[in-house]
PDB file of C-alpha atoms and ligand atoms in Angstrom:
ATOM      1  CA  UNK A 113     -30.086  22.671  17.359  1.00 41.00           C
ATOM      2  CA  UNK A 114     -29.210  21.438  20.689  1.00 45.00           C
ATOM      3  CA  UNK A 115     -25.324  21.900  19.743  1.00 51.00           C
ATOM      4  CA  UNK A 116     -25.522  25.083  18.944  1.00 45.00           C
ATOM      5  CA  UNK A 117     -27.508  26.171  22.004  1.00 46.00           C
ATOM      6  CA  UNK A 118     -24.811  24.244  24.289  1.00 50.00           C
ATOM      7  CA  UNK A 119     -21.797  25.959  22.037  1.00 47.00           C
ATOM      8  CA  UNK A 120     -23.464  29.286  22.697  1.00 43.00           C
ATOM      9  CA  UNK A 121     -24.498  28.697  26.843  1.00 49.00           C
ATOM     10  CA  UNK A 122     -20.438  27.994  26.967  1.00 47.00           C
ATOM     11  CA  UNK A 123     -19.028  30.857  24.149  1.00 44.00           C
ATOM     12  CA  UNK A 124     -21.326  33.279  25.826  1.00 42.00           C
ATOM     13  CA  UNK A 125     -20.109  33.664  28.826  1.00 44.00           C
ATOM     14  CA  UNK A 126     -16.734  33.297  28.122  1.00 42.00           C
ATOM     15  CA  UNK A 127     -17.175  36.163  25.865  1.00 41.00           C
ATOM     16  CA  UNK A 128     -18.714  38.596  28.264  1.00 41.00           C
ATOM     17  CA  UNK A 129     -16.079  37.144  30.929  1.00 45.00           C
ATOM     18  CA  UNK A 130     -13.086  38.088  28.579  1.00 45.00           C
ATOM     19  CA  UNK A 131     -14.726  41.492  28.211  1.00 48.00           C
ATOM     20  CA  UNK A 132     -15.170  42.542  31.273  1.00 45.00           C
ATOM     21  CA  UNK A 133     -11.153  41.430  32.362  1.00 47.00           C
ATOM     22  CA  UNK A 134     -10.573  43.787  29.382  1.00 49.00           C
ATOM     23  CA  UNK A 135     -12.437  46.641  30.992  1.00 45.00           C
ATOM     24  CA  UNK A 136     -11.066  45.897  34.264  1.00 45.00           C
ATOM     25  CA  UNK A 137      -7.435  45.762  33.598  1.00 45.00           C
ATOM     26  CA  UNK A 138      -8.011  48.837  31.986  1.00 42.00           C
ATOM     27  CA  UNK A 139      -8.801  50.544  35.274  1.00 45.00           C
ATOM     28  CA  UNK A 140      -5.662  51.307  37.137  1.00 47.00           C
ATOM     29  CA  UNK A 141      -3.863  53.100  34.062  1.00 55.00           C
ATOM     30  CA  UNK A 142      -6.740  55.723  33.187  1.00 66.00           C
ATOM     31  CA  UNK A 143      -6.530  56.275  29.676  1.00 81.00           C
ATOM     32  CA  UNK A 144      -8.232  59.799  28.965  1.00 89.00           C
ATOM     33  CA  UNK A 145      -8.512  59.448  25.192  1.00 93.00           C
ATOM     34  CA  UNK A 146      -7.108  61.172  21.970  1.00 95.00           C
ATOM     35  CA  UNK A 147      -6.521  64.936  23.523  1.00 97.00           C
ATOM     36  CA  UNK A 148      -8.551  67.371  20.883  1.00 97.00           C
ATOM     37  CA  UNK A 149      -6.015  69.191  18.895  1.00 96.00           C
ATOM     38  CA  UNK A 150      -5.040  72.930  19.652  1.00 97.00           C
ATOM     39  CA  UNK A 151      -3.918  75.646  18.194  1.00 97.00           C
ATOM     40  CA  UNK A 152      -1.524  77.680  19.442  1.00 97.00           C
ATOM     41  CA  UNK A 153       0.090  80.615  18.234  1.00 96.00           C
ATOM     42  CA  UNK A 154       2.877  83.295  19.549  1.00 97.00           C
ATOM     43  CA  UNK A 155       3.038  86.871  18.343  1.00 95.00           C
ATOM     44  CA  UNK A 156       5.617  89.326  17.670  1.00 92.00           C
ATOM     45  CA  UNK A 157       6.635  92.952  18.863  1.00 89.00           C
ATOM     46  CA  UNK A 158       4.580  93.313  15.658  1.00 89.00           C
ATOM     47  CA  UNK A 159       1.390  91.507  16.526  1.00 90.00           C
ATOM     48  CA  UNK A 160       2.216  89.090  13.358  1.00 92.00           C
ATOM     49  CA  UNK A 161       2.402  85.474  14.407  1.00 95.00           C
ATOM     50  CA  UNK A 162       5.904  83.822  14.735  1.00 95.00           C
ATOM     51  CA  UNK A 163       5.894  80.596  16.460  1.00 97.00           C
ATOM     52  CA  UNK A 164       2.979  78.399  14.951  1.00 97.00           C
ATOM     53  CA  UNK A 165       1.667  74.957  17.114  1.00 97.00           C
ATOM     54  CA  UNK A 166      -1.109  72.937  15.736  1.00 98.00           C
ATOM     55  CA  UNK A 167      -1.474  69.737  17.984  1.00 97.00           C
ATOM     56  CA  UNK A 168      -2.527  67.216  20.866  1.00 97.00           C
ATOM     57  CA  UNK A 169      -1.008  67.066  24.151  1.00 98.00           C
ATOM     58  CA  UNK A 170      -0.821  64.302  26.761  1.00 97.00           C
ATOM     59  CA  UNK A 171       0.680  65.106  30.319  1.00 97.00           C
ATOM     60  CA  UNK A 172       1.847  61.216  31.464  1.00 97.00           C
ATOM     61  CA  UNK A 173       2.999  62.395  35.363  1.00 97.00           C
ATOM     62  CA  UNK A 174       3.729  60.661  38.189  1.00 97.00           C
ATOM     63  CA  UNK A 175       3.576  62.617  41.668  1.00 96.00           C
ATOM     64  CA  UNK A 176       2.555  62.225  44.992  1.00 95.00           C
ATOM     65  CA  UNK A 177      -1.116  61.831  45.986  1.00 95.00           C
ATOM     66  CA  UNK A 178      -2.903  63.609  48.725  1.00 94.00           C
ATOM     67  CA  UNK A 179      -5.355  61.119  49.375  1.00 94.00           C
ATOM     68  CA  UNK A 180      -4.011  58.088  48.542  1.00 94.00           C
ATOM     69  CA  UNK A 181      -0.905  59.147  50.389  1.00 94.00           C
ATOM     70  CA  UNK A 182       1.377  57.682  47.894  1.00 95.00           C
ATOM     71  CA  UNK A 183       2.958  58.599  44.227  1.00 96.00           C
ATOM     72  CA  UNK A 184       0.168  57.730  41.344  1.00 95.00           C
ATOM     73  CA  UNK A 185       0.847  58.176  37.620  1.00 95.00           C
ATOM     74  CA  UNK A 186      -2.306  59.919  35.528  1.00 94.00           C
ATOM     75  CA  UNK A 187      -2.898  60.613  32.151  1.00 96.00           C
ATOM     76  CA  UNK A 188      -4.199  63.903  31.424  1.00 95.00           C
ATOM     77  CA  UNK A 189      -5.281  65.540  28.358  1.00 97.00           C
ATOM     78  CA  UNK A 190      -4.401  69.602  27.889  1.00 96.00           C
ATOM     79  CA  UNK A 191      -7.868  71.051  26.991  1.00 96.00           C
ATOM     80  CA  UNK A 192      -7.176  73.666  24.420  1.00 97.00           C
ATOM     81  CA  UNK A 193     -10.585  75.526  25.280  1.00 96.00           C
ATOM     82  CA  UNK A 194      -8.971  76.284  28.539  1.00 96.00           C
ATOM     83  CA  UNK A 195      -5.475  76.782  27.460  1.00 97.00           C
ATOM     84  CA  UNK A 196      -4.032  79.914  26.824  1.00 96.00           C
ATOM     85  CA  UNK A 197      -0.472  80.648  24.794  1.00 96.00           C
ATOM     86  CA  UNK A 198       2.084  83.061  24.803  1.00 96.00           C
ATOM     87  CA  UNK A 199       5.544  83.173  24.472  1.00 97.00           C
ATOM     88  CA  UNK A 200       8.876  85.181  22.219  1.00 96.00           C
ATOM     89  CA  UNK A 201      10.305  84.735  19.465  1.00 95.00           C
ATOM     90  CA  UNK A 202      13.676  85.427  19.091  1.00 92.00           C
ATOM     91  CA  UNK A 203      16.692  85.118  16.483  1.00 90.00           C
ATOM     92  CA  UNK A 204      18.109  81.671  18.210  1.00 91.00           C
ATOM     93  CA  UNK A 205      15.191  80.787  20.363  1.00 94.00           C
ATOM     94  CA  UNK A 206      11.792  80.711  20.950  1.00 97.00           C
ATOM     95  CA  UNK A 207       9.517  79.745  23.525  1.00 97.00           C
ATOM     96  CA  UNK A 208       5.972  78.778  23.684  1.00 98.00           C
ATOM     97  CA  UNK A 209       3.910  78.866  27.299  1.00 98.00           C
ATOM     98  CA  UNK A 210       0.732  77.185  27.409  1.00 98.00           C
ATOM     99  CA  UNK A 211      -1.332  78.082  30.751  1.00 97.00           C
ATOM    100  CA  UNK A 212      -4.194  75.747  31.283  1.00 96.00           C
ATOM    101  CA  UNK A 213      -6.941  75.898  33.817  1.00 90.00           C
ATOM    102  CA  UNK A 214      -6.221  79.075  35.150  1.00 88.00           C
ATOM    103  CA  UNK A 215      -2.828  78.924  35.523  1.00 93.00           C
ATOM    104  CA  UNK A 216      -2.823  75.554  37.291  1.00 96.00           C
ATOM    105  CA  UNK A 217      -1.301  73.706  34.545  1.00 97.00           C
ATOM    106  CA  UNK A 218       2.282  75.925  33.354  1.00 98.00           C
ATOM    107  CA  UNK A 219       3.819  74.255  30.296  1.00 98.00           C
ATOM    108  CA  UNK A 220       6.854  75.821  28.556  1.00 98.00           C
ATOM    109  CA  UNK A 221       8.289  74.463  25.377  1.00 98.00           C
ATOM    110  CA  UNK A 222      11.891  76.151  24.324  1.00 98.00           C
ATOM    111  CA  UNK A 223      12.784  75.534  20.682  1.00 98.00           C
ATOM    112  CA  UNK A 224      16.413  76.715  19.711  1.00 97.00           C
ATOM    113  CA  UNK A 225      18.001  76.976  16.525  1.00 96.00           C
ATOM    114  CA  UNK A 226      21.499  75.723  15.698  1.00 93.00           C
ATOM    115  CA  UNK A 227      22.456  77.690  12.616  1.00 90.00           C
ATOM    116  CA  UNK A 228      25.385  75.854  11.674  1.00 93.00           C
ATOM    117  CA  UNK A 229      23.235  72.472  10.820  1.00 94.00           C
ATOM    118  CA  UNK A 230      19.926  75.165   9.722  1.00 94.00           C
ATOM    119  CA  UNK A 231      17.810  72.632  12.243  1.00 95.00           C
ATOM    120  CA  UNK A 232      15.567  73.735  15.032  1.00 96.00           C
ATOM    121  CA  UNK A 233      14.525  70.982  18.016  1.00 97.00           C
ATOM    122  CA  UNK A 234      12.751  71.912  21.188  1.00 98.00           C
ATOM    123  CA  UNK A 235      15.899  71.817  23.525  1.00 98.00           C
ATOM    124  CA  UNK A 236      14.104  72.524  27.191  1.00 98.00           C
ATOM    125  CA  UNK A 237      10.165  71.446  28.353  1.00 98.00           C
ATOM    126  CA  UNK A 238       9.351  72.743  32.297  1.00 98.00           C
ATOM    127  CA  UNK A 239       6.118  71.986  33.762  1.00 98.00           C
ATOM    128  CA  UNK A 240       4.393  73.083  36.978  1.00 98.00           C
ATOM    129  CA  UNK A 241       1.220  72.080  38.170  1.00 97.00           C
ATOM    130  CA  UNK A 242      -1.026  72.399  41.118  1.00 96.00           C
ATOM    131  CA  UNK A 243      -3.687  69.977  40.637  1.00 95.00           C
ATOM    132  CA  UNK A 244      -6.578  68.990  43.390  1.00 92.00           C
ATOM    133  CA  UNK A 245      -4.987  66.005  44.972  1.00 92.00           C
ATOM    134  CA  UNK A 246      -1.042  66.620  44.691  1.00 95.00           C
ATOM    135  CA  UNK A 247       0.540  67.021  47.936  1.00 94.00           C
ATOM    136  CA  UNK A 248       3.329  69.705  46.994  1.00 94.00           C
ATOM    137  CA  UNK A 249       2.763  71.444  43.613  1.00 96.00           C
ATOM    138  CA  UNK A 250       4.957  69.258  40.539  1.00 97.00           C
ATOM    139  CA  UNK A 251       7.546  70.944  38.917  1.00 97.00           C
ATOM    140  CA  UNK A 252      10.181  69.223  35.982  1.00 97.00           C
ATOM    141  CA  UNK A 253      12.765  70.766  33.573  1.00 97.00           C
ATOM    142  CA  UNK A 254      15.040  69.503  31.499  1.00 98.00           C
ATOM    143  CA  UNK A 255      17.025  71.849  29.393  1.00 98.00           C
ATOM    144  CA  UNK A 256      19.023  69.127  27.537  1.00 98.00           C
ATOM    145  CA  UNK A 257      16.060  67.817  25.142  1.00 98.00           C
ATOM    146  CA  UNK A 258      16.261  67.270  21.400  1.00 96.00           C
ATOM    147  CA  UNK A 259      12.766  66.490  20.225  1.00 97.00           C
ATOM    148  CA  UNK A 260      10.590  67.763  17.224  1.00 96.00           C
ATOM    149  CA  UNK A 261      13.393  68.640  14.898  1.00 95.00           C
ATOM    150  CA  UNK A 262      12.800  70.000  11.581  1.00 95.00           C
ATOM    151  CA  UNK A 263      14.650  71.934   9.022  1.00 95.00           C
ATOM    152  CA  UNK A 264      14.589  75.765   8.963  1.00 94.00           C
ATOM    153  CA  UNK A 265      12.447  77.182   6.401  1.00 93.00           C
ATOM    154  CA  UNK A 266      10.146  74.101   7.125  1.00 95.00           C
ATOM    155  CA  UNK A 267       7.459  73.256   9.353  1.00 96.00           C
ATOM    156  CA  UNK A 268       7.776  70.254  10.943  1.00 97.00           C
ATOM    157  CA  UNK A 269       4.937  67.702  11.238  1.00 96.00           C
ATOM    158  CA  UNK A 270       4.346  64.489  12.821  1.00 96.00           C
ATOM    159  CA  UNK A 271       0.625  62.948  12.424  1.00 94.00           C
ATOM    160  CA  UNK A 272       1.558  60.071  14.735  1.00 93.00           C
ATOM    161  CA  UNK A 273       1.411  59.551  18.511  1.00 95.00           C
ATOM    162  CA  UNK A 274       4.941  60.318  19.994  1.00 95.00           C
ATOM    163  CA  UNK A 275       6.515  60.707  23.340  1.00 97.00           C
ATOM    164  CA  UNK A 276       8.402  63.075  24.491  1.00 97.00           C
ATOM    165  CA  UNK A 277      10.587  62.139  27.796  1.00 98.00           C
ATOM    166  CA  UNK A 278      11.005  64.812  29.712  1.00 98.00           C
ATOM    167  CA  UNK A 279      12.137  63.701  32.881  1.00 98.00           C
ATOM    168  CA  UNK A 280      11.552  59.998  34.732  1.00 98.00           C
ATOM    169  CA  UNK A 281       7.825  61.586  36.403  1.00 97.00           C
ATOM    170  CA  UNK A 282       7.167  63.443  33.558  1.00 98.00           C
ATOM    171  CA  UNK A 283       6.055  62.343  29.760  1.00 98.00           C
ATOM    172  CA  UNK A 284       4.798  64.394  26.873  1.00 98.00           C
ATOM    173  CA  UNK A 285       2.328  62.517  24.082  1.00 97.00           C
ATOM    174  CA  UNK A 286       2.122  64.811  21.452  1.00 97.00           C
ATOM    175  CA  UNK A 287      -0.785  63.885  18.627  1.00 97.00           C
ATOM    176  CA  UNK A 288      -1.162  65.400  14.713  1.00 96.00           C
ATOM    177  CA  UNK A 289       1.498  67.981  15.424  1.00 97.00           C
ATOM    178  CA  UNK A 290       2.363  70.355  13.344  1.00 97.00           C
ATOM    179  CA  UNK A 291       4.770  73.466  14.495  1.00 97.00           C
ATOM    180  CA  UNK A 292       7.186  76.372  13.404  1.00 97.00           C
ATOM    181  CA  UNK A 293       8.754  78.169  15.763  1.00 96.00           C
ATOM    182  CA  UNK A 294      11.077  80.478  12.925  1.00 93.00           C
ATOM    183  CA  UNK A 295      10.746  81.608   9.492  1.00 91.00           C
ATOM    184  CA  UNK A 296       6.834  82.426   9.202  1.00 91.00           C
ATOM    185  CA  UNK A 297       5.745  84.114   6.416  1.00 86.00           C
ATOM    186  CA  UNK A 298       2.350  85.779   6.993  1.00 86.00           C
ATOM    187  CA  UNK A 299       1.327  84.021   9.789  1.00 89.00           C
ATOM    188  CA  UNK A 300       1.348  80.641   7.796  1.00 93.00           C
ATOM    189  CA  UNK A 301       3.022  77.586   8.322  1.00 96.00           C
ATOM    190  CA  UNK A 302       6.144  76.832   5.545  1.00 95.00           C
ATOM    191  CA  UNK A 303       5.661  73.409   3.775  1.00 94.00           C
ATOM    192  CA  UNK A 304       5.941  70.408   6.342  1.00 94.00           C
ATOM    193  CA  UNK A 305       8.463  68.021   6.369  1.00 94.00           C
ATOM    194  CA  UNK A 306       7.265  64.459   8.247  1.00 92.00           C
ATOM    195  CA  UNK A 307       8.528  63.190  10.538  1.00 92.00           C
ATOM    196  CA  UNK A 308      10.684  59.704  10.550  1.00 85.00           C
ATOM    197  CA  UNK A 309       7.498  57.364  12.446  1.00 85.00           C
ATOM    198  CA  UNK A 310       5.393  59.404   9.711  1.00 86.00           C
ATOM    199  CA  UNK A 311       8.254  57.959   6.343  1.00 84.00           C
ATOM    200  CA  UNK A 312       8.005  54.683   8.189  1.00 85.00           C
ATOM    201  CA  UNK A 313       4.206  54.242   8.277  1.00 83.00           C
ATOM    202  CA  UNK A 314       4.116  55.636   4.476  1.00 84.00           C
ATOM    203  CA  UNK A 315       6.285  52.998   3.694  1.00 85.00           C
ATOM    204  CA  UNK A 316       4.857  50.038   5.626  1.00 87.00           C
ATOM    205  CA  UNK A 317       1.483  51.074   3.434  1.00 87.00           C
ATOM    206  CA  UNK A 318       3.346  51.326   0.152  1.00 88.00           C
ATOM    207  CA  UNK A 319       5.339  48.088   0.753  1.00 89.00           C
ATOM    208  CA  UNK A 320       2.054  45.978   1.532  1.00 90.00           C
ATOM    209  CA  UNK A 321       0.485  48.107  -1.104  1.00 90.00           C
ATOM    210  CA  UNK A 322       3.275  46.803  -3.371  1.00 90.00           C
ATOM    211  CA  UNK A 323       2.776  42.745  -2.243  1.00 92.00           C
ATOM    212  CA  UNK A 324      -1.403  43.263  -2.448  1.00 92.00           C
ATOM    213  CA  UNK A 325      -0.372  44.311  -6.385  1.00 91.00           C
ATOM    214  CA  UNK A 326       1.796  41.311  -6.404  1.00 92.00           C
ATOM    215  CA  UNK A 327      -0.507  39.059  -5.938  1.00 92.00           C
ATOM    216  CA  UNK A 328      -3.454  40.150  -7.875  1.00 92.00           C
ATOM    217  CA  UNK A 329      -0.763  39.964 -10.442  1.00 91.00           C
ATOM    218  CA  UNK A 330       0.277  36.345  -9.806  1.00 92.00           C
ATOM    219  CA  UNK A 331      -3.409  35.338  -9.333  1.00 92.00           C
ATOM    220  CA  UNK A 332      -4.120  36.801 -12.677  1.00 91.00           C
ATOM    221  CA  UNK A 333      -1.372  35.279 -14.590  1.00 91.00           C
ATOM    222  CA  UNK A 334      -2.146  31.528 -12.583  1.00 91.00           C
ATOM    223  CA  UNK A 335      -5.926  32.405 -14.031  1.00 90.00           C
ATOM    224  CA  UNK A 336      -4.619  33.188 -17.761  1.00 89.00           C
ATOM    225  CA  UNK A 337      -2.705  30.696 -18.244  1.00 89.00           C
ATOM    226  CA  UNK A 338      -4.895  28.148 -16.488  1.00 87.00           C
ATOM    227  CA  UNK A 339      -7.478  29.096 -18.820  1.00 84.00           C
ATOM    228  CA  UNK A 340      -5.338  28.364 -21.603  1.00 81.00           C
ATOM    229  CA  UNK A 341      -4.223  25.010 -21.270  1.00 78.00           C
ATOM    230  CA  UNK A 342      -7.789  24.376 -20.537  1.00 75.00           C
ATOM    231  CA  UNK A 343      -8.253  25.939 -24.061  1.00 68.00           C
ATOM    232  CA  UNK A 344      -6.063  24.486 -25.878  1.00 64.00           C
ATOM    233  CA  UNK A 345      -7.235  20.981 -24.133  1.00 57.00           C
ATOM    234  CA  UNK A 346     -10.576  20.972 -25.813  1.00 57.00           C
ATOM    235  CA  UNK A 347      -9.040  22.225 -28.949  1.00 57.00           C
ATOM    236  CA  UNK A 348      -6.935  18.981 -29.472  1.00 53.00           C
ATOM    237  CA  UNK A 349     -10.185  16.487 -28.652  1.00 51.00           C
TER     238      UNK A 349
HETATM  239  C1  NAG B1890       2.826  56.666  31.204  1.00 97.04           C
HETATM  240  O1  NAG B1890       4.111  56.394  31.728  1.00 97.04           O
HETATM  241  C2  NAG B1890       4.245  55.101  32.284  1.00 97.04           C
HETATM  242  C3  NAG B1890       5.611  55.014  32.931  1.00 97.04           C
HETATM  243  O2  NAG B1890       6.620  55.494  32.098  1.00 97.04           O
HETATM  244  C4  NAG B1890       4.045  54.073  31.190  1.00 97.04           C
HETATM  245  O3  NAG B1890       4.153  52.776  31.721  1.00 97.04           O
HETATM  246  C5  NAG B1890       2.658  54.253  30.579  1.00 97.04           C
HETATM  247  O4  NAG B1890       2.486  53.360  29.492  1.00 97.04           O
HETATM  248  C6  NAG B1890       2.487  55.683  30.081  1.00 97.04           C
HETATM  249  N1  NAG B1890       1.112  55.855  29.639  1.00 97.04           N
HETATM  250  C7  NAG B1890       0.790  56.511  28.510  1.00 97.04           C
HETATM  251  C8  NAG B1890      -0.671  56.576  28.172  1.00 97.04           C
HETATM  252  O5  NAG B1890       1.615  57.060  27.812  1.00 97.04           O
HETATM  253  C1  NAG B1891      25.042  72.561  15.493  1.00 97.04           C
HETATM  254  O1  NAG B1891      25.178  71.628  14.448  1.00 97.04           O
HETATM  255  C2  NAG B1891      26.512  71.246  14.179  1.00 97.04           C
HETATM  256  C3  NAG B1891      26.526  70.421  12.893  1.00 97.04           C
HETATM  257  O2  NAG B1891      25.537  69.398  12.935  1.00 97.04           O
HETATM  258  C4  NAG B1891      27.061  70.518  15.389  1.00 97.04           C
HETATM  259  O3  NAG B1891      28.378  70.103  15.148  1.00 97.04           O
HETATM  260  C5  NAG B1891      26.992  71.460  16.600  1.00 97.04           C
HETATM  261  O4  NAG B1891      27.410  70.755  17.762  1.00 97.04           O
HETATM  262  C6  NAG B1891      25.593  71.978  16.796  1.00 97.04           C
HETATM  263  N1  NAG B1891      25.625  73.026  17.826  1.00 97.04           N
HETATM  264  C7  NAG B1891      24.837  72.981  18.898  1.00 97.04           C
HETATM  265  C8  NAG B1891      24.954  74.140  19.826  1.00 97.04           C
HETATM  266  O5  NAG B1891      24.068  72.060  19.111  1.00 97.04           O
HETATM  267  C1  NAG B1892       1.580  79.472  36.308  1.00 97.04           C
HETATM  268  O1  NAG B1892       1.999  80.766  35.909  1.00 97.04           O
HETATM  269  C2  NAG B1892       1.240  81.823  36.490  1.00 97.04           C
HETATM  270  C3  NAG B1892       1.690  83.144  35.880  1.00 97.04           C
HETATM  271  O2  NAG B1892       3.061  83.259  35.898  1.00 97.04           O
HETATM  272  C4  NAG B1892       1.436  81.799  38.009  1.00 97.04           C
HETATM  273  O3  NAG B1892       0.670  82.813  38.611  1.00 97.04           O
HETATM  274  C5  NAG B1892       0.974  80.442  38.526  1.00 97.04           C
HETATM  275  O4  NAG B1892       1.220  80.330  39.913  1.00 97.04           O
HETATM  276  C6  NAG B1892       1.719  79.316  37.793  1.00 97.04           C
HETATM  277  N1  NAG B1892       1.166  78.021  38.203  1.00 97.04           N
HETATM  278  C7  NAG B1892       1.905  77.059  38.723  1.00 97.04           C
HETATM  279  C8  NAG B1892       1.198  75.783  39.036  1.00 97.04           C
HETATM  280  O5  NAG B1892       3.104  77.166  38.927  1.00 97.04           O
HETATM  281  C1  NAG B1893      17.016  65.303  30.384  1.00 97.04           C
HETATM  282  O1  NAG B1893      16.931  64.752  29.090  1.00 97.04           O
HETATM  283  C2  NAG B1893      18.117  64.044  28.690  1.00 97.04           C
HETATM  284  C3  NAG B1893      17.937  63.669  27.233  1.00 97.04           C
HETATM  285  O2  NAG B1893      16.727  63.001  27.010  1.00 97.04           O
HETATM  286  C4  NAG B1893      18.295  62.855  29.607  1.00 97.04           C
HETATM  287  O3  NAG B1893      19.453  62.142  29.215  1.00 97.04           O
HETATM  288  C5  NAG B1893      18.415  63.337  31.035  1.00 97.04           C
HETATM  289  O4  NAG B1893      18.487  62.236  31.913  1.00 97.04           O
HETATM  290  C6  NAG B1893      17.221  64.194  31.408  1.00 97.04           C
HETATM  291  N1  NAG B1893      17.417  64.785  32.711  1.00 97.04           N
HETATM  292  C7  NAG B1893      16.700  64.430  33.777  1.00 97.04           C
HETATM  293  C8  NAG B1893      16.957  65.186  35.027  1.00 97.04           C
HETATM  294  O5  NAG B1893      15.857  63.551  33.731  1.00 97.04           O
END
């Protein structure tokens, strides 16, 4: 008895004490969470929807603080009940602006299609903000991106986390996205081709799938045939 109260007096503590470093190194970097998932959507001339975006969105930024007088990076999630869309569609291009808390937030993705290789990416991502404690409003562009491409005629879909470099202070984490920015067909998305990290983590599950089966397998066999010599033992006494 006494053993286990003096194991538990020193695991205890130790516990709690490797805890609370945990919660306390997490403090600088402020993580905000898995962003809740939007939907955004672009219309045409038409009023019929042309540019579909289901997904999660991350802003990782880096820019100069007001009060702590120098640059911070934060971690901010776009809320999609205070995010509004809009955008074009055209034949080559389309763009999709998402305005969050009233207008505070400007994101702008560009997708463009190459029709030569019948593959869309989103080739140019600005963003300007004008949050509380930023000394000058942020602005970033980059108009020589190639993220999120999918095939024409497809929507393209990525279930996990990715990051989309924008520019050194500026970082997009997209979650469970799924877009089309050409080639609707009443206002629905075309069938989804995965993404690569998606393939990979499909086959990392069938693979280990594949080795559990394996080994059931061998297990099974060692059983069988152990059970048989043990058999065949008895039968010869
Ligand atoms: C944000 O960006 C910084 C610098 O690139 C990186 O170290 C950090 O891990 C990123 N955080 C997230 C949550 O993506
Ligand atoms: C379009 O794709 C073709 C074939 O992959 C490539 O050679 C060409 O450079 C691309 N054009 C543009 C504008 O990216
Ligand atoms: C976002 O766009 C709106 C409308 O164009 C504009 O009034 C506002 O100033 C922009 N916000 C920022 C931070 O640039
Ligand atoms: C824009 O993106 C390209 C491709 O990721 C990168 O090579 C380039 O450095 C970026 N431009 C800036 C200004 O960060």
């Amino acid at each position: 008895m006494t053993h286990i109260g003096n194991a538990l007096t020193f695991t205890l503590p130790l516990i709690l004490a490797v805890a609370l470093h945990q919660i306390l190194a997490g403090c600088p970097h402020k993580n905000p969470g898995k962003p809740v998932m939007g939907r955004y959507q672009v219309n045409d001339t038409r009023g019929c929807a042309c540019l579909l975006a289901n997904m999660g969105l991350q802003l990782n930024i880096s820019f100069s603080s007001a009060s702590l007088n120098k640059t911070v990076q934060d971690v901010v999630n776009l809320d999609p009940n205070v995010t509004m869309s809009s955008g074009s569609c055209g034949a080559d291009n389309a763009i999709l602006r998402l305005s969050a808390n009233d207008n505070k937030t400007n994101l702008t993705f560009t997708f463009t299609v190459n029709t030569t290789s019948n593959k869309y990416h989103v080739s140019e991502i600005s963003l300007s903000a004008a949050w509380p404690d930023m000394k000058e409003p942020f602005s970033a562009h980059n108009a020589t991106l190639n993220h999120l491409c999918g095939t024409v005629g497809y929507s393209y879909m990525c279930r996990k986390e990715q990051t989309l470099s924008v520019v050194p202070e500026l970082a997009i984490n997209t979650f469970e996205v799924q877009v089309q920015p050409f080639n609707l067909t009443q206002d629905q998305f075309a069938t989804a081709e995965e993404c690569q990290l998606d393939k990979d983590d499909m086959l990392i599950a069938i693979v280990v799938g594949a080795a559990l089966a394996g080994l059931v397998v061998i297990v099974l066999v060692a059983y069988l045939i152990g059970r048989r010599k043990s058999h065949s033992g008895y039968q010869t006494i």
